[in-house]
Amino acid sequence: MKYKVIKRGFPGVPGGGEQKYYASPVYSGETTIKELGDRLSAQSSMTKADAIAVITGLIGLIAFDLKDGKIVRLGDLGSFRISLSSNGEDTPELITSKSIKNSKILFRPAQDFQDSLVGLSFTKVKDITANPDEIASP
């Protein structure tokens, strides 16, 4: 896995506060559902169209169950759940649906899936799009 070095401050602090340097992943592209469908069909008896239909259908089912308040567990892959952020109030009675600021989907990988990253090696690269405040070396 390649990484670059970026300079960041702290969100919510005026002026960003003290700036520090952090490792940031360098992605080598994206994989689409179509590409996953191609690869899945090559490794199974499904056609490409069947594989894409299964993946697309799974996404819809996960979204439906999340909206229904369920945690969706996908075995060796991991689980999805909804997280909420809300305004803090002095008493429980003051919390209403209007207190909720936003929601997001959280994914937690299963332990075996997480363990697949054990032994991952890292290589520092220079980011050609880095601004002068970012430090990176080959």
Short mmCIF file of N, CA and C in Angstrom, two decimals:
data_model
loop_
_atom_site.label_atom_id
_atom_site.label_comp_id
_atom_site.label_asym_id
_atom_site.label_seq_id
_atom_site.Cartn_x
_atom_site.Cartn_y
_atom_site.Cartn_z
N MET A 1 0.85 -1.17 0.00
CA MET A 1 0.00 0.00 0.00
C MET A 1 0.90 1.22 0.00
N LYS A 2 0.65 2.11 -0.95
CA LYS A 2 1.43 3.34 -1.03
C LYS A 2 0.76 4.40 -0.17
N TYR A 3 1.59 5.30 0.38
CA TYR A 3 1.07 6.41 1.17
C TYR A 3 1.86 7.67 0.90
N LYS A 4 1.24 8.79 1.22
CA LYS A 4 1.90 10.09 1.12
C LYS A 4 1.78 10.77 2.47
N VAL A 5 2.48 11.86 2.64
CA VAL A 5 2.44 12.62 3.88
C VAL A 5 1.65 13.90 3.63
N ILE A 6 0.67 14.17 4.50
CA ILE A 6 -0.12 15.39 4.38
C ILE A 6 -0.05 16.19 5.68
N LYS A 7 -0.28 17.48 5.56
CA LYS A 7 -0.30 18.37 6.71
C LYS A 7 -1.74 18.74 6.99
N ARG A 8 -2.17 18.55 8.25
CA ARG A 8 -3.56 18.82 8.62
C ARG A 8 -3.62 19.50 9.97
N GLY A 9 -4.69 20.29 10.13
CA GLY A 9 -5.00 20.87 11.43
C GLY A 9 -6.16 20.11 12.03
N PHE A 10 -6.77 20.68 13.04
CA PHE A 10 -7.90 20.05 13.72
C PHE A 10 -9.19 20.71 13.29
N PRO A 11 -10.18 19.92 12.84
CA PRO A 11 -11.47 20.50 12.45
C PRO A 11 -12.14 21.17 13.64
N GLY A 12 -12.80 22.28 13.39
CA GLY A 12 -13.53 22.98 14.45
C GLY A 12 -12.68 23.93 15.27
N VAL A 13 -11.35 23.90 15.07
CA VAL A 13 -10.47 24.81 15.79
C VAL A 13 -10.17 25.99 14.87
N PRO A 14 -10.40 27.22 15.34
CA PRO A 14 -10.12 28.38 14.47
C PRO A 14 -8.69 28.34 13.92
N GLY A 15 -8.58 28.47 12.61
CA GLY A 15 -7.29 28.41 11.95
C GLY A 15 -6.70 27.01 11.87
N GLY A 16 -7.44 26.03 12.33
CA GLY A 16 -6.98 24.65 12.26
C GLY A 16 -6.10 24.23 13.42
N GLY A 17 -5.74 25.19 14.29
CA GLY A 17 -4.88 24.83 15.43
C GLY A 17 -3.50 24.45 14.96
N GLU A 18 -2.82 23.68 15.79
CA GLU A 18 -1.47 23.23 15.46
C GLU A 18 -1.53 22.25 14.29
N GLN A 19 -0.77 22.52 13.26
CA GLN A 19 -0.70 21.66 12.08
C GLN A 19 0.28 20.52 12.35
N LYS A 20 -0.10 19.30 11.97
CA LYS A 20 0.78 18.15 12.11
C LYS A 20 0.77 17.36 10.80
N TYR A 21 1.71 16.46 10.69
CA TYR A 21 1.85 15.65 9.48
C TYR A 21 1.32 14.24 9.75
N TYR A 22 0.63 13.69 8.74
CA TYR A 22 0.00 12.38 8.87
C TYR A 22 0.23 11.57 7.60
N ALA A 23 0.26 10.25 7.76
CA ALA A 23 0.29 9.36 6.60
C ALA A 23 -1.11 9.29 6.02
N SER A 24 -1.21 9.31 4.70
CA SER A 24 -2.50 9.25 4.01
C SER A 24 -2.38 8.26 2.85
N PRO A 25 -3.34 7.34 2.70
CA PRO A 25 -3.23 6.35 1.63
C PRO A 25 -3.26 6.97 0.24
N VAL A 26 -2.53 6.35 -0.67
CA VAL A 26 -2.58 6.72 -2.08
C VAL A 26 -3.32 5.59 -2.78
N TYR A 27 -4.49 5.88 -3.29
CA TYR A 27 -5.31 4.85 -3.93
C TYR A 27 -4.88 4.66 -5.38
N SER A 28 -4.97 3.45 -5.85
CA SER A 28 -4.51 3.13 -7.20
C SER A 28 -5.67 2.98 -8.18
N GLY A 29 -6.83 3.50 -7.82
CA GLY A 29 -7.99 3.42 -8.70
C GLY A 29 -9.22 2.99 -7.93
N GLU A 30 -10.23 2.61 -8.66
CA GLU A 30 -11.49 2.17 -8.08
C GLU A 30 -11.93 0.88 -8.76
N THR A 31 -12.78 0.15 -8.08
CA THR A 31 -13.41 -1.02 -8.66
C THR A 31 -14.91 -0.79 -8.66
N THR A 32 -15.55 -0.98 -9.78
CA THR A 32 -16.99 -0.75 -9.90
C THR A 32 -17.76 -2.06 -9.73
N ILE A 33 -19.07 -1.95 -9.59
CA ILE A 33 -19.91 -3.14 -9.51
C ILE A 33 -19.77 -3.96 -10.80
N LYS A 34 -19.67 -3.28 -11.94
CA LYS A 34 -19.51 -3.99 -13.21
C LYS A 34 -18.23 -4.81 -13.22
N GLU A 35 -17.15 -4.22 -12.73
CA GLU A 35 -15.88 -4.94 -12.69
C GLU A 35 -15.94 -6.11 -11.70
N LEU A 36 -16.57 -5.89 -10.55
CA LEU A 36 -16.74 -6.99 -9.59
C LEU A 36 -17.58 -8.10 -10.21
N GLY A 37 -18.61 -7.71 -10.96
CA GLY A 37 -19.45 -8.70 -11.65
C GLY A 37 -18.64 -9.52 -12.64
N ASP A 38 -17.77 -8.87 -13.40
CA ASP A 38 -16.89 -9.58 -14.35
C ASP A 38 -16.02 -10.60 -13.62
N ARG A 39 -15.39 -10.18 -12.55
CA ARG A 39 -14.48 -11.05 -11.83
C ARG A 39 -15.23 -12.18 -11.12
N LEU A 40 -16.39 -11.85 -10.55
CA LEU A 40 -17.18 -12.87 -9.85
C LEU A 40 -17.69 -13.93 -10.83
N SER A 41 -18.13 -13.49 -12.00
CA SER A 41 -18.62 -14.47 -12.98
C SER A 41 -17.48 -15.35 -13.50
N ALA A 42 -16.27 -14.81 -13.57
CA ALA A 42 -15.12 -15.60 -14.01
C ALA A 42 -14.73 -16.66 -12.99
N GLN A 43 -15.10 -16.44 -11.72
CA GLN A 43 -14.74 -17.37 -10.65
C GLN A 43 -15.90 -18.28 -10.24
N SER A 44 -17.03 -18.19 -10.95
CA SER A 44 -18.19 -18.99 -10.56
C SER A 44 -18.96 -19.41 -11.81
N SER A 45 -20.09 -20.05 -11.58
CA SER A 45 -20.92 -20.47 -12.71
C SER A 45 -21.95 -19.40 -13.09
N MET A 46 -21.93 -18.25 -12.40
CA MET A 46 -22.87 -17.17 -12.72
C MET A 46 -22.42 -16.42 -13.97
N THR A 47 -23.41 -15.90 -14.68
CA THR A 47 -23.07 -14.99 -15.77
C THR A 47 -22.73 -13.64 -15.18
N LYS A 48 -22.11 -12.79 -15.98
CA LYS A 48 -21.79 -11.44 -15.53
C LYS A 48 -23.06 -10.70 -15.11
N ALA A 49 -24.11 -10.83 -15.90
CA ALA A 49 -25.39 -10.16 -15.58
C ALA A 49 -25.95 -10.67 -14.26
N ASP A 50 -25.87 -11.98 -14.02
CA ASP A 50 -26.34 -12.55 -12.76
C ASP A 50 -25.54 -12.01 -11.58
N ALA A 51 -24.23 -11.96 -11.73
CA ALA A 51 -23.36 -11.48 -10.65
C ALA A 51 -23.67 -10.02 -10.32
N ILE A 52 -23.82 -9.19 -11.35
CA ILE A 52 -24.13 -7.77 -11.13
C ILE A 52 -25.51 -7.63 -10.47
N ALA A 53 -26.47 -8.46 -10.90
CA ALA A 53 -27.81 -8.42 -10.31
C ALA A 53 -27.77 -8.79 -8.84
N VAL A 54 -26.97 -9.79 -8.48
CA VAL A 54 -26.85 -10.19 -7.07
C VAL A 54 -26.25 -9.06 -6.24
N ILE A 55 -25.17 -8.47 -6.72
CA ILE A 55 -24.52 -7.39 -5.98
C ILE A 55 -25.48 -6.20 -5.83
N THR A 56 -26.12 -5.81 -6.91
CA THR A 56 -27.05 -4.68 -6.88
C THR A 56 -28.23 -4.99 -5.96
N GLY A 57 -28.75 -6.20 -6.03
CA GLY A 57 -29.85 -6.58 -5.16
C GLY A 57 -29.45 -6.57 -3.70
N LEU A 58 -28.24 -7.02 -3.41
CA LEU A 58 -27.74 -7.02 -2.03
C LEU A 58 -27.67 -5.60 -1.47
N ILE A 59 -27.21 -4.67 -2.27
CA ILE A 59 -27.13 -3.27 -1.84
C ILE A 59 -28.53 -2.76 -1.46
N GLY A 60 -29.51 -3.05 -2.29
CA GLY A 60 -30.88 -2.63 -2.01
C GLY A 60 -31.43 -3.26 -0.74
N LEU A 61 -31.16 -4.55 -0.54
CA LEU A 61 -31.64 -5.23 0.66
C LEU A 61 -30.97 -4.69 1.93
N ILE A 62 -29.68 -4.41 1.85
CA ILE A 62 -28.97 -3.84 3.00
C ILE A 62 -29.58 -2.48 3.35
N ALA A 63 -29.79 -1.64 2.36
CA ALA A 63 -30.36 -0.32 2.60
C ALA A 63 -31.75 -0.43 3.23
N PHE A 64 -32.57 -1.34 2.73
CA PHE A 64 -33.92 -1.52 3.27
C PHE A 64 -33.87 -1.91 4.74
N ASP A 65 -33.03 -2.89 5.08
CA ASP A 65 -32.95 -3.34 6.47
C ASP A 65 -32.34 -2.29 7.39
N LEU A 66 -31.36 -1.53 6.89
CA LEU A 66 -30.80 -0.45 7.70
C LEU A 66 -31.88 0.59 8.03
N LYS A 67 -32.68 0.95 7.03
CA LYS A 67 -33.77 1.91 7.26
C LYS A 67 -34.79 1.37 8.25
N ASP A 68 -34.89 0.05 8.33
CA ASP A 68 -35.82 -0.61 9.25
C ASP A 68 -35.21 -0.75 10.65
N GLY A 69 -34.00 -0.21 10.84
CA GLY A 69 -33.37 -0.22 12.16
C GLY A 69 -32.58 -1.47 12.49
N LYS A 70 -32.29 -2.28 11.49
CA LYS A 70 -31.56 -3.52 11.74
C LYS A 70 -30.07 -3.33 11.54
N ILE A 71 -29.29 -4.15 12.24
CA ILE A 71 -27.87 -4.31 11.95
C ILE A 71 -27.79 -5.44 10.93
N VAL A 72 -27.07 -5.22 9.85
CA VAL A 72 -26.96 -6.23 8.80
C VAL A 72 -25.60 -6.90 8.91
N ARG A 73 -25.60 -8.18 9.23
CA ARG A 73 -24.36 -8.96 9.38
C ARG A 73 -24.18 -9.84 8.15
N LEU A 74 -23.03 -9.70 7.52
CA LEU A 74 -22.73 -10.46 6.32
C LEU A 74 -21.57 -11.43 6.56
N GLY A 75 -21.69 -12.23 7.60
CA GLY A 75 -20.73 -13.28 7.90
C GLY A 75 -19.29 -12.83 7.88
N ASP A 76 -18.49 -13.45 7.02
CA ASP A 76 -17.06 -13.19 6.97
C ASP A 76 -16.71 -11.81 6.40
N LEU A 77 -17.69 -11.11 5.87
CA LEU A 77 -17.44 -9.76 5.37
C LEU A 77 -17.46 -8.75 6.50
N GLY A 78 -18.53 -8.73 7.28
CA GLY A 78 -18.66 -7.78 8.38
C GLY A 78 -20.09 -7.35 8.56
N SER A 79 -20.29 -6.20 9.21
CA SER A 79 -21.65 -5.75 9.49
C SER A 79 -21.80 -4.26 9.18
N PHE A 80 -23.04 -3.90 8.86
CA PHE A 80 -23.42 -2.52 8.60
C PHE A 80 -24.43 -2.10 9.66
N ARG A 81 -24.36 -0.84 10.10
CA ARG A 81 -25.35 -0.30 11.02
C ARG A 81 -25.45 1.20 10.82
N ILE A 82 -26.53 1.78 11.32
CA ILE A 82 -26.73 3.22 11.23
C ILE A 82 -26.18 3.89 12.50
N SER A 83 -25.55 5.02 12.34
CA SER A 83 -25.08 5.84 13.45
C SER A 83 -25.77 7.20 13.34
N LEU A 84 -26.12 7.78 14.47
CA LEU A 84 -26.76 9.09 14.50
C LEU A 84 -25.89 10.08 15.25
N SER A 85 -25.97 11.35 14.85
CA SER A 85 -25.41 12.41 15.68
C SER A 85 -26.55 13.38 15.95
N SER A 86 -26.59 13.86 17.17
CA SER A 86 -27.69 14.74 17.56
C SER A 86 -27.17 15.87 18.44
N ASN A 87 -28.01 16.88 18.60
CA ASN A 87 -27.71 17.95 19.53
C ASN A 87 -27.81 17.40 20.94
N GLY A 88 -26.96 17.87 21.83
CA GLY A 88 -27.05 17.50 23.23
C GLY A 88 -28.10 18.36 23.93
N GLU A 89 -28.90 17.76 24.76
CA GLU A 89 -29.93 18.48 25.51
C GLU A 89 -29.76 18.20 26.99
N ASP A 90 -30.35 19.05 27.84
CA ASP A 90 -30.21 18.91 29.29
C ASP A 90 -31.04 17.79 29.88
N THR A 91 -32.15 17.45 29.24
CA THR A 91 -33.01 16.39 29.75
C THR A 91 -33.42 15.47 28.60
N PRO A 92 -33.72 14.20 28.90
CA PRO A 92 -34.13 13.26 27.85
C PRO A 92 -35.39 13.72 27.12
N GLU A 93 -36.28 14.40 27.82
CA GLU A 93 -37.54 14.83 27.21
C GLU A 93 -37.34 15.84 26.09
N LEU A 94 -36.22 16.55 26.11
CA LEU A 94 -35.95 17.55 25.08
C LEU A 94 -35.44 16.95 23.77
N ILE A 95 -35.06 15.68 23.82
CA ILE A 95 -34.58 15.01 22.60
C ILE A 95 -35.79 14.58 21.78
N THR A 96 -35.84 15.08 20.55
CA THR A 96 -36.88 14.70 19.59
C THR A 96 -36.20 14.36 18.28
N SER A 97 -36.97 13.99 17.28
CA SER A 97 -36.38 13.70 15.97
C SER A 97 -35.71 14.94 15.38
N LYS A 98 -36.15 16.12 15.81
CA LYS A 98 -35.53 17.36 15.32
C LYS A 98 -34.14 17.56 15.91
N SER A 99 -33.83 16.84 16.99
CA SER A 99 -32.50 16.92 17.60
C SER A 99 -31.44 16.22 16.76
N ILE A 100 -31.87 15.30 15.90
CA ILE A 100 -30.93 14.52 15.09
C ILE A 100 -30.39 15.37 13.96
N LYS A 101 -29.06 15.51 13.92
CA LYS A 101 -28.41 16.34 12.90
C LYS A 101 -28.14 15.57 11.62
N ASN A 102 -27.69 14.33 11.76
CA ASN A 102 -27.46 13.52 10.56
C ASN A 102 -27.31 12.05 10.94
N SER A 103 -27.28 11.23 9.92
CA SER A 103 -27.07 9.79 10.10
C SER A 103 -26.05 9.35 9.07
N LYS A 104 -25.39 8.25 9.39
CA LYS A 104 -24.46 7.69 8.43
C LYS A 104 -24.41 6.18 8.61
N ILE A 105 -23.92 5.51 7.59
CA ILE A 105 -23.79 4.06 7.63
C ILE A 105 -22.38 3.73 8.07
N LEU A 106 -22.28 2.88 9.10
CA LEU A 106 -20.99 2.41 9.57
C LEU A 106 -20.79 0.97 9.14
N PHE A 107 -19.60 0.65 8.71
CA PHE A 107 -19.24 -0.72 8.35
C PHE A 107 -18.16 -1.19 9.31
N ARG A 108 -18.33 -2.36 9.86
CA ARG A 108 -17.31 -2.96 10.71
C ARG A 108 -16.92 -4.30 10.10
N PRO A 109 -15.67 -4.42 9.65
CA PRO A 109 -15.27 -5.68 9.02
C PRO A 109 -15.23 -6.81 10.03
N ALA A 110 -15.52 -8.02 9.58
CA ALA A 110 -15.40 -9.21 10.41
C ALA A 110 -13.91 -9.42 10.71
N GLN A 111 -13.63 -10.12 11.80
CA GLN A 111 -12.24 -10.29 12.23
C GLN A 111 -11.37 -10.94 11.14
N ASP A 112 -11.86 -11.99 10.49
CA ASP A 112 -11.06 -12.64 9.44
C ASP A 112 -10.78 -11.69 8.29
N PHE A 113 -11.76 -10.86 7.94
CA PHE A 113 -11.58 -9.88 6.86
C PHE A 113 -10.54 -8.84 7.29
N GLN A 114 -10.64 -8.36 8.52
CA GLN A 114 -9.68 -7.40 9.05
C GLN A 114 -8.28 -8.01 9.10
N ASP A 115 -8.22 -9.28 9.51
CA ASP A 115 -6.92 -9.96 9.60
C ASP A 115 -6.26 -10.13 8.24
N SER A 116 -7.03 -10.02 7.15
CA SER A 116 -6.43 -10.17 5.82
C SER A 116 -5.44 -9.04 5.52
N LEU A 117 -5.47 -7.97 6.33
CA LEU A 117 -4.53 -6.87 6.15
C LEU A 117 -3.23 -7.06 6.92
N VAL A 118 -3.18 -8.10 7.77
CA VAL A 118 -1.95 -8.38 8.51
C VAL A 118 -0.83 -8.63 7.51
N GLY A 119 0.29 -8.00 7.75
CA GLY A 119 1.43 -8.17 6.85
C GLY A 119 1.44 -7.19 5.69
N LEU A 120 0.45 -6.28 5.65
CA LEU A 120 0.41 -5.27 4.59
C LEU A 120 1.66 -4.41 4.69
N SER A 121 2.37 -4.23 3.58
CA SER A 121 3.57 -3.40 3.59
C SER A 121 3.22 -2.01 3.06
N PHE A 122 3.98 -1.04 3.50
CA PHE A 122 3.72 0.35 3.14
C PHE A 122 4.94 0.95 2.45
N THR A 123 4.68 1.74 1.40
CA THR A 123 5.73 2.39 0.64
C THR A 123 5.39 3.87 0.52
N LYS A 124 6.31 4.71 0.96
CA LYS A 124 6.12 6.16 0.90
C LYS A 124 6.38 6.63 -0.52
N VAL A 125 5.45 7.44 -1.06
CA VAL A 125 5.60 7.97 -2.41
C VAL A 125 5.47 9.48 -2.39
N LYS A 126 5.95 10.11 -3.44
CA LYS A 126 5.77 11.54 -3.58
C LYS A 126 4.48 11.78 -4.35
N ASP A 127 3.62 12.60 -3.80
CA ASP A 127 2.35 12.93 -4.44
C ASP A 127 2.58 14.14 -5.34
N ILE A 128 2.43 13.95 -6.65
CA ILE A 128 2.69 15.04 -7.58
C ILE A 128 1.67 16.16 -7.47
N THR A 129 0.54 15.91 -6.78
CA THR A 129 -0.47 16.96 -6.60
C THR A 129 -0.32 17.65 -5.26
N ALA A 130 0.68 17.27 -4.46
CA ALA A 130 0.84 17.83 -3.12
C ALA A 130 1.12 19.33 -3.19
N ASN A 131 0.56 20.05 -2.23
CA ASN A 131 0.86 21.47 -2.17
C ASN A 131 2.17 21.66 -1.41
N PRO A 132 2.79 22.85 -1.46
CA PRO A 132 4.11 23.05 -0.84
C PRO A 132 4.14 22.78 0.66
N ASP A 133 2.99 22.86 1.33
CA ASP A 133 2.95 22.59 2.76
C ASP A 133 3.00 21.12 3.08
N GLU A 134 2.84 20.27 2.09
CA GLU A 134 2.88 18.83 2.30
C GLU A 134 4.30 18.31 2.07
N ILE A 135 4.73 17.46 2.92
CA ILE A 135 6.05 16.87 2.78
C ILE A 135 5.90 15.45 2.29
N ALA A 136 6.59 15.12 1.25
CA ALA A 136 6.58 13.75 0.74
C ALA A 136 7.92 13.47 0.10
N SER A 137 8.40 12.28 0.25
CA SER A 137 9.64 11.90 -0.41
C SER A 137 9.49 10.49 -0.96
N PRO A 138 10.24 10.19 -2.02
CA PRO A 138 10.12 8.86 -2.62
C PRO A 138 10.58 7.76 -1.71
#
